[in-house]
Amino acid sequence: MAQPSNNSVGVDNTFRRKFDREEYLERAREREQKETEGRKSKSKGPPVQRKPLKHRDYEVNLQSRLGKTQVVTPIAPLSQQAGYFCSVCECVVKDSANYLDHINGKKHQRALGMSMRVERSSLQQVQERFEHLKKRKDTGSFTEQDFDERILKQQQEEEERKRQRREKKKEKKREQTAEEETIDDPDVAALMGFGGFRSSKK
Ligand SMILES: [Zn+2]
């Protein structure tokens, strides 16, 4: 009757890895050396100076392909795949939100030669910008009147949509009552197989 604990005496049954301290120290030294060499070779070339972030000088048209029908095959070139194609990065993003994220993102800006850093504007630059915007306003490309007109137009369009919706509802109701009236006719009701329909209505 040997007890199990007696069997393991003097036997390494821990299954732990034994670490050779010297070997790992050597490896660490090698790695360190490689890293410092890598850093040196990287810093050899002149550091890439990317321009600070600039605002877009064009309007993003997210609706250029709205309502169009197009056959999409997996082997078609990227620019003809479903979604938004970025010609700078040659990639496709699935929807407008992601496309905006993409063209505002780091990867895209980097491809355009810009860093994500924003230049700090001087007082003079701010003043010039104000002046520029004021001039643009004076030339009438965008006035308060334009704004009012746009709001009015939107309100009218909204009214029109509401009106059409109401019209549709009425139309539906009319159709329904017409149907019921037909069924009210005892002959038709009998024909359709529910003669008792009329009494339930009263
Ligand atoms: Zn891009």
Coordinates of C-alpha atoms and ligand atoms in Angstrom, one line a residue:
M1 CA 0.0 0.0 0.0
A2 CA 2.2 2.8 -1.3
Q3 CA 1.0 6.3 -0.7
P4 CA 1.0 8.5 -3.8
S5 CA 3.0 11.2 -2.1
N6 CA 5.9 8.8 -1.5
N7 CA 6.2 8.1 -5.3
S8 CA 7.1 11.7 -6.0
V9 CA 9.9 12.1 -3.6
G10 CA 13.0 13.1 -5.4
V11 CA 11.2 13.5 -8.7
D12 CA 10.7 16.8 -10.4
N13 CA 7.0 16.8 -11.0
T14 CA 6.5 20.6 -10.9
F15 CA 6.7 21.0 -14.7
R16 CA 8.0 24.4 -14.3
R17 CA 10.3 25.9 -16.8
K18 CA 13.8 26.5 -15.5
F19 CA 15.2 29.7 -16.7
D20 CA 18.8 30.1 -17.5
R21 CA 19.5 33.5 -16.1
E22 CA 22.7 34.0 -18.1
E23 CA 21.1 33.1 -21.4
Y24 CA 18.3 35.6 -21.0
L25 CA 20.6 38.3 -19.9
E26 CA 22.6 37.8 -23.1
R27 CA 19.4 38.0 -25.1
A28 CA 18.3 41.2 -23.4
R29 CA 21.7 42.7 -24.2
E30 CA 21.4 41.7 -27.9
R31 CA 18.0 43.2 -28.1
E32 CA 19.0 46.5 -26.5
Q33 CA 21.9 46.8 -29.0
K34 CA 19.7 46.2 -31.9
E35 CA 17.2 48.8 -30.7
T36 CA 19.9 51.5 -30.3
E37 CA 21.2 50.6 -33.8
G38 CA 17.7 50.9 -35.2
R39 CA 17.2 54.3 -33.6
K40 CA 20.5 55.5 -35.0
S41 CA 19.7 54.4 -38.5
K42 CA 16.3 56.0 -38.3
S43 CA 17.6 59.3 -37.1
K44 CA 20.2 59.3 -39.9
G45 CA 17.8 60.6 -42.5
P46 CA 16.3 64.1 -42.1
P47 CA 13.1 64.0 -40.0
V48 CA 10.1 64.1 -42.2
Q49 CA 8.4 67.5 -41.7
R50 CA 4.8 67.2 -42.6
K51 CA 2.9 70.4 -43.1
P52 CA 0.4 71.4 -40.4
L53 CA -3.3 70.6 -40.9
K54 CA -5.1 72.8 -43.4
H55 CA -8.8 73.2 -43.9
R56 CA -10.4 71.8 -47.0
D57 CA -10.8 74.3 -49.9
Y58 CA -13.5 72.3 -51.5
E59 CA -17.0 71.1 -50.7
V60 CA -17.4 67.4 -49.9
N61 CA -20.1 66.0 -52.1
L62 CA -21.5 63.0 -50.3
Q63 CA -24.6 62.7 -52.6
S64 CA -23.0 62.6 -56.0
R65 CA -24.0 59.0 -56.5
L66 CA -27.3 59.2 -54.6
G67 CA -30.2 57.4 -56.4
K68 CA -28.0 55.8 -59.0
T69 CA -28.1 52.2 -59.9
Q70 CA -24.9 50.4 -60.6
V71 CA -23.9 46.8 -61.0
V72 CA -21.2 45.9 -58.5
T73 CA -19.0 42.9 -58.9
P74 CA -16.1 41.9 -56.6
I75 CA -13.6 42.0 -59.4
A76 CA -14.5 45.6 -60.5
P77 CA -11.8 48.2 -59.8
L78 CA -12.0 49.7 -56.4
S79 CA -13.3 53.0 -57.7
Q80 CA -16.4 51.2 -59.0
Q81 CA -17.2 49.3 -55.9
A82 CA -20.1 50.0 -53.6
G83 CA -19.3 52.8 -51.2
Y84 CA -17.1 55.8 -51.1
F85 CA -13.8 55.6 -53.0
C86 CA -10.8 57.7 -51.8
S87 CA -8.5 58.3 -54.8
V88 CA -5.7 59.5 -52.6
C89 CA -5.5 56.3 -50.5
E90 CA -7.1 54.1 -53.1
C91 CA -9.5 52.6 -50.6
V92 CA -13.2 52.2 -50.3
V93 CA -15.3 53.0 -47.3
K94 CA -18.8 51.8 -46.8
D95 CA -20.8 54.9 -46.0
S96 CA -20.8 58.7 -45.8
A97 CA -20.1 58.8 -42.1
N98 CA -17.0 56.6 -42.5
Y99 CA -15.9 58.5 -45.5
L100 CA -15.9 61.7 -43.6
D101 CA -14.1 60.1 -40.8
H102 CA -11.6 58.8 -43.3
I103 CA -10.8 62.1 -45.1
N104 CA -10.5 63.8 -41.7
G105 CA -8.4 61.0 -40.4
K106 CA -4.7 60.6 -39.8
K107 CA -3.9 58.1 -42.6
H108 CA -5.5 60.3 -45.3
Q109 CA -4.0 63.5 -44.1
R110 CA -0.6 61.8 -44.0
A111 CA -1.1 60.7 -47.6
L112 CA -1.7 64.4 -48.4
G113 CA 1.5 65.3 -46.7
M114 CA -0.1 66.8 -43.6
S115 CA 0.4 66.0 -40.0
M116 CA -2.5 66.2 -37.6
R117 CA -0.9 69.2 -35.9
V118 CA -2.8 72.4 -36.2
E119 CA -0.8 75.6 -36.7
R120 CA -1.4 78.2 -34.1
S121 CA -2.8 81.3 -35.8
S122 CA -1.4 84.7 -35.1
L123 CA -3.5 87.7 -34.3
Q124 CA -2.8 89.0 -37.8
Q125 CA -4.0 85.8 -39.4
V126 CA -7.2 85.9 -37.5
Q127 CA -7.8 89.5 -38.4
E128 CA -7.1 88.8 -42.1
R129 CA -9.5 85.9 -42.0
F130 CA -12.3 88.1 -40.5
E131 CA -11.6 90.6 -43.2
H132 CA -11.8 88.0 -45.9
L133 CA -15.1 86.6 -44.6
K134 CA -16.5 90.1 -44.4
K135 CA -15.6 90.8 -47.9
R136 CA -17.2 87.6 -49.1
K137 CA -20.4 88.5 -47.2
D138 CA -20.4 92.0 -48.8
T139 CA -20.2 90.5 -52.3
G140 CA -23.4 88.7 -51.5
S141 CA -22.4 85.1 -51.9
F142 CA -24.2 84.6 -48.6
T143 CA -26.5 87.1 -47.0
E144 CA -29.0 87.1 -44.2
Q145 CA -31.7 87.3 -46.9
D146 CA -30.4 84.1 -48.4
F147 CA -30.6 82.4 -45.1
D148 CA -34.2 83.5 -44.5
E149 CA -35.2 82.4 -48.0
R150 CA -33.6 79.0 -47.4
I151 CA -35.5 78.5 -44.2
L152 CA -38.7 79.6 -45.8
K153 CA -38.2 77.2 -48.7
Q154 CA -37.5 74.3 -46.3
Q155 CA -40.7 75.1 -44.3
Q156 CA -42.7 75.1 -47.5
E157 CA -41.2 71.8 -48.5
E158 CA -42.0 70.3 -45.1
E159 CA -45.6 71.6 -45.4
E160 CA -45.9 70.0 -48.8
R161 CA -44.6 66.7 -47.5
K162 CA -47.1 66.8 -44.7
R163 CA -49.9 67.6 -47.1
Q164 CA -49.1 64.7 -49.3
R165 CA -49.0 62.4 -46.3
R166 CA -52.4 63.5 -45.2
E167 CA -53.7 63.1 -48.7
K168 CA -52.4 59.5 -48.8
K169 CA -54.0 58.7 -45.4
K170 CA -57.4 60.0 -46.7
E171 CA -57.1 58.0 -49.8
K172 CA -56.5 54.9 -47.8
K173 CA -59.4 55.5 -45.6
R174 CA -61.6 56.2 -48.6
E175 CA -60.6 52.9 -50.1
Q176 CA -61.3 51.0 -46.8
T177 CA -64.8 52.4 -46.4
A178 CA -65.5 51.7 -50.0
E179 CA -64.5 48.1 -49.4
E180 CA -66.7 47.9 -46.3
E181 CA -69.7 49.3 -48.2
T182 CA -69.3 46.7 -50.9
I183 CA -69.3 44.0 -48.2
D184 CA -72.4 45.6 -46.7
D185 CA -74.2 44.6 -49.8
P186 CA -75.8 41.2 -48.6
D187 CA -75.3 39.7 -52.1
V188 CA -71.6 40.4 -52.1
A189 CA -71.2 39.4 -48.5
A190 CA -72.9 36.1 -49.2
L191 CA -70.7 35.7 -52.3
M192 CA -67.6 36.2 -50.1
G193 CA -69.0 33.8 -47.6
F194 CA -69.8 35.9 -44.5
G195 CA -73.4 36.7 -44.4
G196 CA -73.3 37.7 -40.8
F197 CA -70.9 40.5 -41.3
R198 CA -73.6 43.1 -41.5
S199 CA -75.2 42.5 -38.2
S200 CA -71.9 42.8 -36.4
K201 CA -71.5 46.4 -37.6
K202 CA -74.8 47.5 -36.0
Ligands
ZN1 ZN -8.0 58.8 -48.2

